[in-house]
XYZ file of C-alpha atoms in Angstrom:
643
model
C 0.000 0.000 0.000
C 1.231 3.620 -1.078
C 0.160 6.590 1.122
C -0.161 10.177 -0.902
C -0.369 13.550 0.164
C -3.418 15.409 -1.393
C -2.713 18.356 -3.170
C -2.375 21.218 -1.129
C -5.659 22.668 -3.322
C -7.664 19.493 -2.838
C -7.269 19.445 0.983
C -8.205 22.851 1.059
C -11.012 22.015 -0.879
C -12.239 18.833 1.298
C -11.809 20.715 4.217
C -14.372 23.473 2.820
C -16.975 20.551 1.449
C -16.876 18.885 5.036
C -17.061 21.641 7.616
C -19.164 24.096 5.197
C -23.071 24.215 5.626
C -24.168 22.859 2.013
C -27.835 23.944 1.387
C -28.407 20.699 -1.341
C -25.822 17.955 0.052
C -27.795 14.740 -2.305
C -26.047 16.681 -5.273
C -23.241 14.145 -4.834
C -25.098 11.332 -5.941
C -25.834 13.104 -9.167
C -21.912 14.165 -9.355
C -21.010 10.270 -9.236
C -23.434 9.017 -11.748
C -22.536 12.089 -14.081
C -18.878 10.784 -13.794
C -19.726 7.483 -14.538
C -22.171 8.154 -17.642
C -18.852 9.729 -18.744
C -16.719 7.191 -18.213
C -19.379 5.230 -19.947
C -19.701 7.471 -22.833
C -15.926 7.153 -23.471
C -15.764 3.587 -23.922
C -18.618 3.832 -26.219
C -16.784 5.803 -27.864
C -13.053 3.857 -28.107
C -15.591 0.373 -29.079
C -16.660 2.159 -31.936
C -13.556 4.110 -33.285
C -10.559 1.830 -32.049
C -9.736 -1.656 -32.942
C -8.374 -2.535 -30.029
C -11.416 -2.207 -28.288
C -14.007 -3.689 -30.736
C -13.533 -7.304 -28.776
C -14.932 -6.019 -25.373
C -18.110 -7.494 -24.368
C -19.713 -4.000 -23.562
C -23.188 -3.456 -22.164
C -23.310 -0.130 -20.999
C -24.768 0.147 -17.245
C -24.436 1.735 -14.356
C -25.278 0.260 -10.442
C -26.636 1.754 -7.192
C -26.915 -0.175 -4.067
C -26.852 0.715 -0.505
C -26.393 -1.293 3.047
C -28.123 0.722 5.777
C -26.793 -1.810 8.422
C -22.810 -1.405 6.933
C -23.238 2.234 6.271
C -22.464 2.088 2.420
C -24.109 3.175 -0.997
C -22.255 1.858 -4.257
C -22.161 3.452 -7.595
C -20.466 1.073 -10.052
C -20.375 1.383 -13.448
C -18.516 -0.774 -16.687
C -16.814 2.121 -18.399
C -13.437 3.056 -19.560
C -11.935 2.964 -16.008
C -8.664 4.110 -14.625
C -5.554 3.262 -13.593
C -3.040 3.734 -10.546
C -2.103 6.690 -12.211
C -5.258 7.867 -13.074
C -6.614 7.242 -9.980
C -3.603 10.009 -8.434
C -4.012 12.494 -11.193
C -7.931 12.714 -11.336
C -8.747 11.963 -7.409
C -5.516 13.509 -6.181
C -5.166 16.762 -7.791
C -6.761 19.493 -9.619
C -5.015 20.458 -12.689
C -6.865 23.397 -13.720
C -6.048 26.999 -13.411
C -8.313 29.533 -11.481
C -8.658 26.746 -9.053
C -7.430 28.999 -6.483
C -10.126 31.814 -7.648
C -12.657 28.887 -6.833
C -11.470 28.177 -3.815
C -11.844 31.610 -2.766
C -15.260 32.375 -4.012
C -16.376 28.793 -2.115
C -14.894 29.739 1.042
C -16.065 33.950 0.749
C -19.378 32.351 -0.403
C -19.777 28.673 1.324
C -23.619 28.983 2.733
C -25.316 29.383 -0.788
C -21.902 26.945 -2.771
C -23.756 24.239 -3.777
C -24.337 25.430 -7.455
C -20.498 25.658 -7.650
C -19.848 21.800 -7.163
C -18.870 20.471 -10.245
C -16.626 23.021 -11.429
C -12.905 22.474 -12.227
C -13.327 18.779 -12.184
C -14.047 18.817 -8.080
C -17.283 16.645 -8.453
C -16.226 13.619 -6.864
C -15.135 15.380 -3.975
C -18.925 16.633 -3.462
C -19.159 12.616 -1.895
C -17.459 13.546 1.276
C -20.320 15.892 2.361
C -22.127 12.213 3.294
C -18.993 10.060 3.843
C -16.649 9.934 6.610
C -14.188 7.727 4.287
C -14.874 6.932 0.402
C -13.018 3.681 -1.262
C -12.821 3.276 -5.257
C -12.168 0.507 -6.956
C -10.942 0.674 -10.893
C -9.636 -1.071 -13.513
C -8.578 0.431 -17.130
C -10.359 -1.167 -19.616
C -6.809 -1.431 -21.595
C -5.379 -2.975 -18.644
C -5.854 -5.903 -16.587
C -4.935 -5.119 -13.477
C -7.094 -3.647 -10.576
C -6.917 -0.334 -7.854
C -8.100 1.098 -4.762
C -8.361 4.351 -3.980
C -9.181 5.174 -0.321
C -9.364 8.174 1.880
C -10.741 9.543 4.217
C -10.551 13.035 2.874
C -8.326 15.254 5.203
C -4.709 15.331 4.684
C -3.927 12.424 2.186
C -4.946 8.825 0.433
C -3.712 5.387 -0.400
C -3.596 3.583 -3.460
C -3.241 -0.723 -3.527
C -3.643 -3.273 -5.943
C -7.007 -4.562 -5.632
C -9.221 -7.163 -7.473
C -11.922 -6.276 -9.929
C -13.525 -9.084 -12.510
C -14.155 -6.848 -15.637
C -13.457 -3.185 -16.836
C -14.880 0.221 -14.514
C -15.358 1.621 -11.348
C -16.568 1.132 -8.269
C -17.010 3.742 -5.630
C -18.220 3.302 -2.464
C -19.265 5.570 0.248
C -18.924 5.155 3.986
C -21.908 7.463 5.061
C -21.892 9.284 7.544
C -24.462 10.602 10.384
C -25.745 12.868 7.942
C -25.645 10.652 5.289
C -27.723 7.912 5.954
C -30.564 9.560 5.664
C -29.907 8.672 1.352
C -29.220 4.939 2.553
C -32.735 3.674 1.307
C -34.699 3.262 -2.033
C -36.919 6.239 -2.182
C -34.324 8.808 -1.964
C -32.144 7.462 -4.456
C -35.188 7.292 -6.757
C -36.087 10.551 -6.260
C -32.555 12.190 -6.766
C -32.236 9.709 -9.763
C -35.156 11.160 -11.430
C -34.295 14.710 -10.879
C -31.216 14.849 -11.551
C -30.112 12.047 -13.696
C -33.500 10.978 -15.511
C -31.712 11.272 -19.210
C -28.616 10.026 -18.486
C -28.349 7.416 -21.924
C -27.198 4.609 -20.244
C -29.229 2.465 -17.909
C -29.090 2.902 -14.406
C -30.401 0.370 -12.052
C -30.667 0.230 -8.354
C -30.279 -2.969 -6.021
C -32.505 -3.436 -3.363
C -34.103 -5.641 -0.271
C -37.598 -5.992 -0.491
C -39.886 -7.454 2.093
C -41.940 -10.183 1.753
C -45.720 -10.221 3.740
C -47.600 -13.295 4.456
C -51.993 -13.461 4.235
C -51.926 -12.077 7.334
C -49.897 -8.993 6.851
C -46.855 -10.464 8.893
C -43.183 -10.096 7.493
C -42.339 -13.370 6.178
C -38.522 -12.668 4.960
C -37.379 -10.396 1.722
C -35.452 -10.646 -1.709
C -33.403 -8.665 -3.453
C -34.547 -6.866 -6.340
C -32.945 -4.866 -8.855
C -35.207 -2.096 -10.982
C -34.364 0.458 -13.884
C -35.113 3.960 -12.122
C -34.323 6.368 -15.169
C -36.108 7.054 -18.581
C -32.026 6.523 -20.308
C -33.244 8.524 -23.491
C -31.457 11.437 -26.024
C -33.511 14.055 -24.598
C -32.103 16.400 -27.450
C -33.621 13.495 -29.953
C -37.206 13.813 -28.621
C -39.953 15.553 -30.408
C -40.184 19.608 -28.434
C -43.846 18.709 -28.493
C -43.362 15.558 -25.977
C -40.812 17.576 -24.137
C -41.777 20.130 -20.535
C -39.716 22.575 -19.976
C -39.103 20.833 -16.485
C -37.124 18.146 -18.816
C -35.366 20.681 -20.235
C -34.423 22.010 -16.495
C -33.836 18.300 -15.208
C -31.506 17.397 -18.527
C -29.637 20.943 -18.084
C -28.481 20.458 -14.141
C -27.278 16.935 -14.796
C -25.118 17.932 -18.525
C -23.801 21.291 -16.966
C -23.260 20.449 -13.409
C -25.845 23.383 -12.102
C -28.147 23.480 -9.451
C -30.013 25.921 -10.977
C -31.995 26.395 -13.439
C -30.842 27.714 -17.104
C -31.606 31.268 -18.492
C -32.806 30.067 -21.777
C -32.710 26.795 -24.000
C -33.083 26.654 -27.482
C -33.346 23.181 -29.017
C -33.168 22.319 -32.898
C -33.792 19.264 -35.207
C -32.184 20.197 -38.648
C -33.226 18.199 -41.606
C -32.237 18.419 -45.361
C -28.925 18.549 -46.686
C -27.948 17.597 -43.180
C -29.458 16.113 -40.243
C -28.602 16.933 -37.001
C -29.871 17.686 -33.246
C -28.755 20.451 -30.813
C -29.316 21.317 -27.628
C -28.050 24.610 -26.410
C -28.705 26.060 -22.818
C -27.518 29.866 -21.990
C -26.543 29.625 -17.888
C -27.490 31.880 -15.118
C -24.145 32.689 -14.071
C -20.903 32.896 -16.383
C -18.870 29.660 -15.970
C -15.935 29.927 -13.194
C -13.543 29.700 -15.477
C -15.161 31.343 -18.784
C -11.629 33.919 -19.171
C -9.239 31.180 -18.669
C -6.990 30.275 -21.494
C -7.967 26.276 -20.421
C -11.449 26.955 -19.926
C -13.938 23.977 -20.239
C -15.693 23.565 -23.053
C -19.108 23.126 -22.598
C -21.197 21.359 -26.168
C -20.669 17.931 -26.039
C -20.503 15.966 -29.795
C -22.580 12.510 -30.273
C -22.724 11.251 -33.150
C -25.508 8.941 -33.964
C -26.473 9.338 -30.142
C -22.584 7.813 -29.697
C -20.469 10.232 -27.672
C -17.341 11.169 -29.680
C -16.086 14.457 -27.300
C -16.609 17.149 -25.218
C -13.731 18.734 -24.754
C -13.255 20.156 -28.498
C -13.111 23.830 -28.442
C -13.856 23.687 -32.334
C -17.741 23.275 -31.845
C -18.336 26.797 -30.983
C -16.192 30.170 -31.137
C -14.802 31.296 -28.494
C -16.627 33.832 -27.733
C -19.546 31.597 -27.289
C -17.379 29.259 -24.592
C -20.576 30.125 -21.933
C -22.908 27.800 -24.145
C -23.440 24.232 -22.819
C -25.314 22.108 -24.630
C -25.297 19.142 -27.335
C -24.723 18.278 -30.777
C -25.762 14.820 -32.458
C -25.408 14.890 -35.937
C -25.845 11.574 -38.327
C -23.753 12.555 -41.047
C -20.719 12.086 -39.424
C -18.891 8.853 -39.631
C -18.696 7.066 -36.186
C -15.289 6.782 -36.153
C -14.423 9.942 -36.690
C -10.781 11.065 -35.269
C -11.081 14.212 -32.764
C -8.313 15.824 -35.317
C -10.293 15.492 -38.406
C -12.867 17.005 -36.603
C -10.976 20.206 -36.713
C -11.343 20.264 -40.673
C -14.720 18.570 -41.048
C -16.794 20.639 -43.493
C -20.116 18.723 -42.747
C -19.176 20.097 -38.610
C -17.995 23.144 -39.828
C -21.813 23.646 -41.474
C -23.529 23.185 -38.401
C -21.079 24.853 -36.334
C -22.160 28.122 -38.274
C -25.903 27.039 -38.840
C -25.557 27.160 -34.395
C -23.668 30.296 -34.504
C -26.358 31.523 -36.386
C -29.215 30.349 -34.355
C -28.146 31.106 -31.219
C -27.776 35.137 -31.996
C -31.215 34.819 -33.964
C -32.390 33.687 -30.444
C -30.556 36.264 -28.551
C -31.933 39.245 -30.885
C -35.496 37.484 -30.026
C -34.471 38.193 -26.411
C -33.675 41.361 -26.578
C -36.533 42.927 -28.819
C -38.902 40.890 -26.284
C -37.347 42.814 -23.551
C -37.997 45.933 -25.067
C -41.534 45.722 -24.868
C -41.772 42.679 -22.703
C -42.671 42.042 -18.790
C -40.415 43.156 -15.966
C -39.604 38.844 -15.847
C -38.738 39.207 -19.544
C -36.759 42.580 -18.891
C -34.668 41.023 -16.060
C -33.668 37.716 -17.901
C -32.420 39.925 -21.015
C -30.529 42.248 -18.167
C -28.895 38.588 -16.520
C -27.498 37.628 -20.054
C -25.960 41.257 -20.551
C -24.454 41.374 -17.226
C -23.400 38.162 -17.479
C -21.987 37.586 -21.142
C -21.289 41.237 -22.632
C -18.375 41.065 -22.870
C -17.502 37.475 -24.576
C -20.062 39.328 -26.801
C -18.167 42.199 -27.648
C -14.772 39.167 -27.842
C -16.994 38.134 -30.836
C -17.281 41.898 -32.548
C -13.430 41.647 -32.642
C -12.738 38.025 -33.869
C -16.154 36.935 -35.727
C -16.093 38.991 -38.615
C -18.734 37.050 -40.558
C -21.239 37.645 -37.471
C -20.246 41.115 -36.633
C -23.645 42.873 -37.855
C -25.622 40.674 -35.747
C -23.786 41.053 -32.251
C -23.648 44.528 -32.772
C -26.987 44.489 -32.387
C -26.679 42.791 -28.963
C -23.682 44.107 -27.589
C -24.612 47.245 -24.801
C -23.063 50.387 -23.500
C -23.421 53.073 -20.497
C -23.898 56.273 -21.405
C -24.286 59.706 -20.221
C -28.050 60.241 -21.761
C -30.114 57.257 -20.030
C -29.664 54.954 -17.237
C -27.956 51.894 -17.422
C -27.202 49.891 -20.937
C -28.324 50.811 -24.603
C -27.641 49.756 -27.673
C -25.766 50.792 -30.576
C -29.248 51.345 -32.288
C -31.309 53.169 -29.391
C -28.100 55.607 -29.807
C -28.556 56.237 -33.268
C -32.838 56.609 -32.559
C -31.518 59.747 -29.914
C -29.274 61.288 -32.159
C -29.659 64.948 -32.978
C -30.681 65.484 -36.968
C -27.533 67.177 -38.174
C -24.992 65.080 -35.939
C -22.917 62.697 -37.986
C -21.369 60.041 -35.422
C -21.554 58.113 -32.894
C -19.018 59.053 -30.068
C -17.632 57.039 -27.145
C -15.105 57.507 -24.236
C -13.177 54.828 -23.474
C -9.961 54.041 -21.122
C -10.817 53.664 -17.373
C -13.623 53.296 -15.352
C -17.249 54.757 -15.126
C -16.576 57.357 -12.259
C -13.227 58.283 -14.000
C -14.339 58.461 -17.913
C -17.872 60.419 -16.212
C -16.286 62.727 -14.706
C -13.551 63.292 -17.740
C -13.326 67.241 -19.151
C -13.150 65.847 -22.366
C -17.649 65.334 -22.191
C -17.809 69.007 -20.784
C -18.841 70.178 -24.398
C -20.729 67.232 -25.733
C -23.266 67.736 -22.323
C -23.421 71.167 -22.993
C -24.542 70.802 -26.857
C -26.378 67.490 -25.607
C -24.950 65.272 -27.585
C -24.994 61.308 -26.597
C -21.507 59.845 -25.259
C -21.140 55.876 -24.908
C -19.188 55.223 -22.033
C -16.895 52.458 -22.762
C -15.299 51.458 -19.302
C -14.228 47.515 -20.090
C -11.110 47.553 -20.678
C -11.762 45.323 -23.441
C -13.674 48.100 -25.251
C -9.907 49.856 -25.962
C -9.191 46.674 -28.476
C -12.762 45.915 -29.685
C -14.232 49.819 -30.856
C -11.242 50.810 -32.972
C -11.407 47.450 -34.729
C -14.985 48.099 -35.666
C -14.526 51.235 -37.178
C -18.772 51.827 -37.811
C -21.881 50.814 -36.583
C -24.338 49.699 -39.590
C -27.752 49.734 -39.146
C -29.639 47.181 -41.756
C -33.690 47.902 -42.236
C -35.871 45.619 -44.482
C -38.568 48.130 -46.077
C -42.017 46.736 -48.149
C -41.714 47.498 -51.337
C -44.091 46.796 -54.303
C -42.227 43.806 -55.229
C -42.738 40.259 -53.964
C -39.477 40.110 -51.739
C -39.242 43.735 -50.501
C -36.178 45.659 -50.529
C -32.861 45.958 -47.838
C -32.099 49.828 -46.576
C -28.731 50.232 -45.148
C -26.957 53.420 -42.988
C -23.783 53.389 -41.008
C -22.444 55.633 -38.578
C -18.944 56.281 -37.922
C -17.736 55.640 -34.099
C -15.775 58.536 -32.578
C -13.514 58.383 -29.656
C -13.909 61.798 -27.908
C -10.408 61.248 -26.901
C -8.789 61.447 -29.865
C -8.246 64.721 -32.702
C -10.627 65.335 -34.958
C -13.682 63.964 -33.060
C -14.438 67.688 -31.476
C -15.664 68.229 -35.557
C -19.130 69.136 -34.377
C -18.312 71.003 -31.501
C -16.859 74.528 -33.479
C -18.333 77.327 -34.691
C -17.669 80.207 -36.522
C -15.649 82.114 -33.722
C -12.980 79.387 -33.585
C -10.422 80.754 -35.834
C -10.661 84.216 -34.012
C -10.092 82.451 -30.920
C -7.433 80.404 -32.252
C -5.519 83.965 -33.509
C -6.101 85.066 -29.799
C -4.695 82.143 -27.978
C -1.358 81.408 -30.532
C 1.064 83.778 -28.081
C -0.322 81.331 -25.124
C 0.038 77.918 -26.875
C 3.534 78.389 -28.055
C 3.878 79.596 -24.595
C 3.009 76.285 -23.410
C 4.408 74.375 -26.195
C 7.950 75.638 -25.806
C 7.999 74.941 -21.875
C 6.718 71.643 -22.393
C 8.943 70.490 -24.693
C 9.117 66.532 -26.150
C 6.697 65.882 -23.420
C 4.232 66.578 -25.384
C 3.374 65.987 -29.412
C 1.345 68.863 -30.129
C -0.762 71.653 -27.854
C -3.987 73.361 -28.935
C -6.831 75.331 -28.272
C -9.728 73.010 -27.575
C -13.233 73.020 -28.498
C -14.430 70.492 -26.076
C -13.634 72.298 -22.548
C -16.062 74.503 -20.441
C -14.791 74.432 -16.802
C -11.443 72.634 -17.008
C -8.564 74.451 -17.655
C -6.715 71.453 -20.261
C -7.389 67.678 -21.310
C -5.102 65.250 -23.071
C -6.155 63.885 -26.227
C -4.332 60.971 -28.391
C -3.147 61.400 -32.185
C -5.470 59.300 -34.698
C -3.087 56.761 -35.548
C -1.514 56.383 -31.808
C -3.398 54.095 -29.448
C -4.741 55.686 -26.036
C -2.569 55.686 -22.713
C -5.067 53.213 -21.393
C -3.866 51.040 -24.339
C -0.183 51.584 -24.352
C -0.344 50.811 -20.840
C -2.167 47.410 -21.788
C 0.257 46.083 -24.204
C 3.305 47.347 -21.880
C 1.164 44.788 -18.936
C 0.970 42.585 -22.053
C 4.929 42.117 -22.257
C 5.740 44.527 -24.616
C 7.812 46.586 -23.068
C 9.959 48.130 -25.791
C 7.345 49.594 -27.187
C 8.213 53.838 -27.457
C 6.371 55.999 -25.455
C 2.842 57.188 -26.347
C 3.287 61.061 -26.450
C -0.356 62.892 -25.576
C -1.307 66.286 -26.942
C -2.792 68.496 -24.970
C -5.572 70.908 -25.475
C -6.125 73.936 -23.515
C -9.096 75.831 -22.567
C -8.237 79.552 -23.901
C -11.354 81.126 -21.931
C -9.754 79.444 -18.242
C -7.914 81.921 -16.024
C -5.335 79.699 -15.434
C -4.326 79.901 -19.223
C -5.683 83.241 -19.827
C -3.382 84.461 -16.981
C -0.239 83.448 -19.209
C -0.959 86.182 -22.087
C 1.006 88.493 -19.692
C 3.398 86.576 -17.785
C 6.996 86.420 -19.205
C 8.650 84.721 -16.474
C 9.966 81.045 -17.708
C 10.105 79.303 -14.480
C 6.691 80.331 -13.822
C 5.616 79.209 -17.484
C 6.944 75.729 -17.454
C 5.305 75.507 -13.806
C 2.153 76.255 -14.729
C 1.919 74.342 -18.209
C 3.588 71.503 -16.419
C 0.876 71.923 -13.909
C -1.666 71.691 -16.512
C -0.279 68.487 -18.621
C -0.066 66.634 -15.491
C -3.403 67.033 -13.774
C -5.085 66.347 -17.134
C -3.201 63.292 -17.286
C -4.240 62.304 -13.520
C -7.702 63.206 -14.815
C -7.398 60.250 -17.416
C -6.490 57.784 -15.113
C -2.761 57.909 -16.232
C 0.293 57.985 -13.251
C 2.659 60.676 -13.583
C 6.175 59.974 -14.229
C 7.709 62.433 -11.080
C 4.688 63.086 -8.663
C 7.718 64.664 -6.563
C 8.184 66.965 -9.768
C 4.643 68.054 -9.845
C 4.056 68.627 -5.674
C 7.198 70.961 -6.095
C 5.368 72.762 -8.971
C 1.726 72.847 -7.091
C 4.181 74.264 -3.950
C 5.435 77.034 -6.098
C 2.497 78.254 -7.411
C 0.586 78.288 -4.322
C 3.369 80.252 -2.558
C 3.228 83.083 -5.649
């Protein structure tokens, strides 16, 4: 017998699931038969595709029995199995990153956790809410020999050679106090067909039953053993047999969730090419839905045979939040999971899904519009919860890009809370020609920017782009174009199309629409001052002029058109590149502001520099940006307040 230290993770980890108050503790049971309808699924898989597995006697099955007097409940199954160093790698550790961010969020969060078992791979684990020690028994099904696994799920476990007759795994449960209360028939029935109705393979449950006499007096009992779930391709029934508690039921078992989805959309294709899917759209973004390893969540059948779910090929990446199924029966059985990559007949229904799922989100969103506060609030979950793998998918799906523009949302400085690209364009003022957006910090820091001060006081619309995401994704899209279908007197109607160009207030050239007539008088006026300012600033600075976009503030920094924002350069520098040159600002001044008025008089260099240095640096601080000598600007603040 070999004795192993848990990972220091994992015995964190048990040491939350035991001593944490779980509000739905049978959720183990529906972990354990989920990992064995996988295991299941896999060797499906392997007797199909792989030779060397064609000769096993396979009848796919999985077994629940219990011993109130010993304490015990079994789940067995005759899947693919593991070995002794499977058994280390998959009940030993957890190799997943953000593991730690899960950890943290269980233990900040541990009352109300139970929705979060099943993440990073820690359902087993779930079992020691009910067990004071768990054993599991395995055997590869490319192997013949046979392990144990044991613990008793504190500080570490043993493996030893054990004895097993065919391929799987056993694992059995030493309950606890407050575990045997799911030692008997009924409860396993009931969690069976909650949770685990539509698991496809069979799943049977042993059990004593007594035997009455004529008169009613217990005569002895037998053991029985009864199929307690339905074992169908709930994505390959009819929607008209189908409740949308099945779709519920099917949904917590596939993605692990104790609750329920935020929408489902479920499609039988026929034609060309036949295929099922079954998409679901979760409550809450997936733990680990921005990590480069994240879990994909459609799982591929084909035929109703399980050929992967861990292919990150069956939807874009931006759509990694969608769980769900795909069963198509044009694929060969024995396809290879690297052919899949370059399938044309996946590829198809790939972008047929792609396709269907925004056509379902656009349905959400115009129901929302004029739909009940319920409908209102699910369209507000999705935005708050998947906005930005939305606006991932303006950047990188170019053949989809008109369609989530239409769903991707913004803050703004006209209405409260999020609005669209198109409600923006519906407020717009007759004669203005863009659409304009600040971007490059956060909401209290971009609101309270002096670059909006003339935009409010024309009232013209500003989308306030605070995700720092929104730096990359705007730029890239250049224009928002709106797409109308008008009647015509034709049969088929006619297609109207606009676009608006998208402005970054931050940048030259955007203040177009703020100038008038006066400007060029003003800018005659305030030359003297801005070479003033120019020549004490020096090669800090690429430019200064007069701006048209101040009111109350004294100067703003703005970026050229073809350099990217501070926000930005500071992004890639975070990013690793840090040779890139230094992003030089230009910075406009507000001609009208005593502090720059005051110069038209003042000769005196020293005070010059301190008061234009004064001005480049708190309009930099205003942006967000750190100066490069605070010292260097107290010393400045000290000498002007002492004059």
């Amino acid at each position: 017998m070999a004795q192993h230290q848990f990972q220091t993770e994992v015995s964190r980890l048990l040491h939350l699931i035991i001593h944490s108050l779980y509000s739905n503790r049978e959720i183990f049971l529906r972990e354990l038969v989920s990992n064995a309808s996988d295991a299941l699924d896999k060797l499906k898989y392997l007797t199909v595709a792989d030779d060397a597995f064609k000769t096993i006697n396979f009848d796919p099955r999985i077994d629940i029995s219990f011993n109130k007097d010993a304490k015990t409940l079994t789940v067995s199954d005759n899947g693919i199995g593991m070995g002794e160093a499977d058994l280390i790698d998959s009940l030993g550790t957890i190799a997943r990153s953000g593991t730690r961010a899960f950890l943290e969020k269980l233990a900040d969060d541990a009352k109300k956790d139970s929705n979060l078992i099943g993440q990073f791979g820690v359902g087993f684990y779930s079992a020691f809410m009910v067990s004071d020690s768990i054993e599991v028994i395995s055997r590869k099904a490319s192997g013949e020999a046979a392990w144990k696994w044991s613990s008793d799920g504190k500080e570490s476990f043993d493996i030893e050679s054990a004895q097993r007759d065919t391929q799987g795994t056993t694992v059995i449960l030493h309950l606890s106090e407050e575990g045997t209360e799911y030692a008997n028939r009924w409860s396993i029935e009931d969690i069976i067909k909650r949770y685990s109705n539509h698991v496809a393979f069979p799943i049977y449950l042993t059990y004593e039953e007594k035997e009455w006499d004529d008169k009613g007096k217990e005569k002895g009992s037998k053991t029985k053993t009864d199929r307690i779930n339905s074992g169908t391709a709930l994505w390959r029934r009819p929607k008209s047999e189908l409740k949308e508690e099945d779709y519920n039921e099917f949904y917590k078992q596939l993605g692990h969730d104790t609750d329920e989805p935020l929408h489902y959309i479920h499609t039988r294709a026929e034609g060309t090419l036949e295929y099922s899917t079954l998409f679901y759209i979760p409550k809450k973004a997936p733990f680990d839905m921005y990590n480069a390893d994240y879990k994909p969540g459609v799982k591929l059948y084909v035929k109703r045979v399980f050929i992967t779910d861990d292919d990150k090929e069956l939807m874009p990446v931006w759509l990694r939040f969608v769980r769900g199924v795909i069963d198509s029966e044009d694929l060969p059985l024995n396809v290879s999971r690297e052919i899949l990559q370059q399938n044309k007949i996946l590829l198809n229904i790939k972008n047929a899904s792609v396709k269907k799922l925004l056509s379902e989100f656009k349905s959400m969103a115009d129901n929302a519009a004029s739909g009940s506060d319920e409908v209102k609030q699910k369209w507000e979950t999705f935005i708050s919860q998947y906005n930005r793998p939305l606006k991932e998918g303006l950047y990188s799906d170019f053949a989809n890009r008109d369609a989530i523009q239409e769903l991707v949302r913004f803050k703004s400085t006209a209405v409260e809370g999020r609005t669209s690209f198109a409600d923006y364009v519906s407020r717009m003022k007759s004669d203005q020609k863009y659409i304009y957006y600040i971007s490059g910090g956060d909401d209290k820091t971009l609101r309270a920017s002096p670059l909006l001060e003339a935009y409010r006081a024309k009232e013209i619309e500003v989308l306030i782009m605070d995700d720092e995401i929104d730096d990359i994704v705007i730029p890239s899209l250049f224009s928002y174009r709106q797409t109308k279908d008008t009647p015509d007197t034709g049969a088929d109607g006619k297609t109207e199309s606009q676009s608006w160009e998208l402005k970054a207030v931050n940048r030259v050239g955007a203040d177009e629409e703020l100038g008038g007539k006066k400007d060029k008088d003003a800018e005659k006026e305030a030359k003297p001052v801005i070479e003033k300012i120019k020549k004490a600033l020096g090669d800090r600075v690429k430019d200064v002029k007069l701006s048209r976009r101040l009111h109350d503030s004294p100067s703003c920094i703005v970026a050229d058109e073809n350099d990217p924002s501070l926000q930005m350069a500071q992004m890639l520098k975070a990013m690793g590149q840090t040779e890139m040159p230094d992003i030089k600002p230009i910075l406009e001044v507000n001609g009208d502001h005593p502090i720059v008025a005051g110069l038209r008089e003042v000769d005196d260099e020293e005070r010059i520099a301190d008061v234009a240095g004064v001005l480049l640096d708190q309009a930099l601080l205003v942006e967000g940006a750190k100066l490069k000598d605070p010292a260097d600007f107290v010393k400045r603040i000290n000498r002007l307040l002492a004059k």
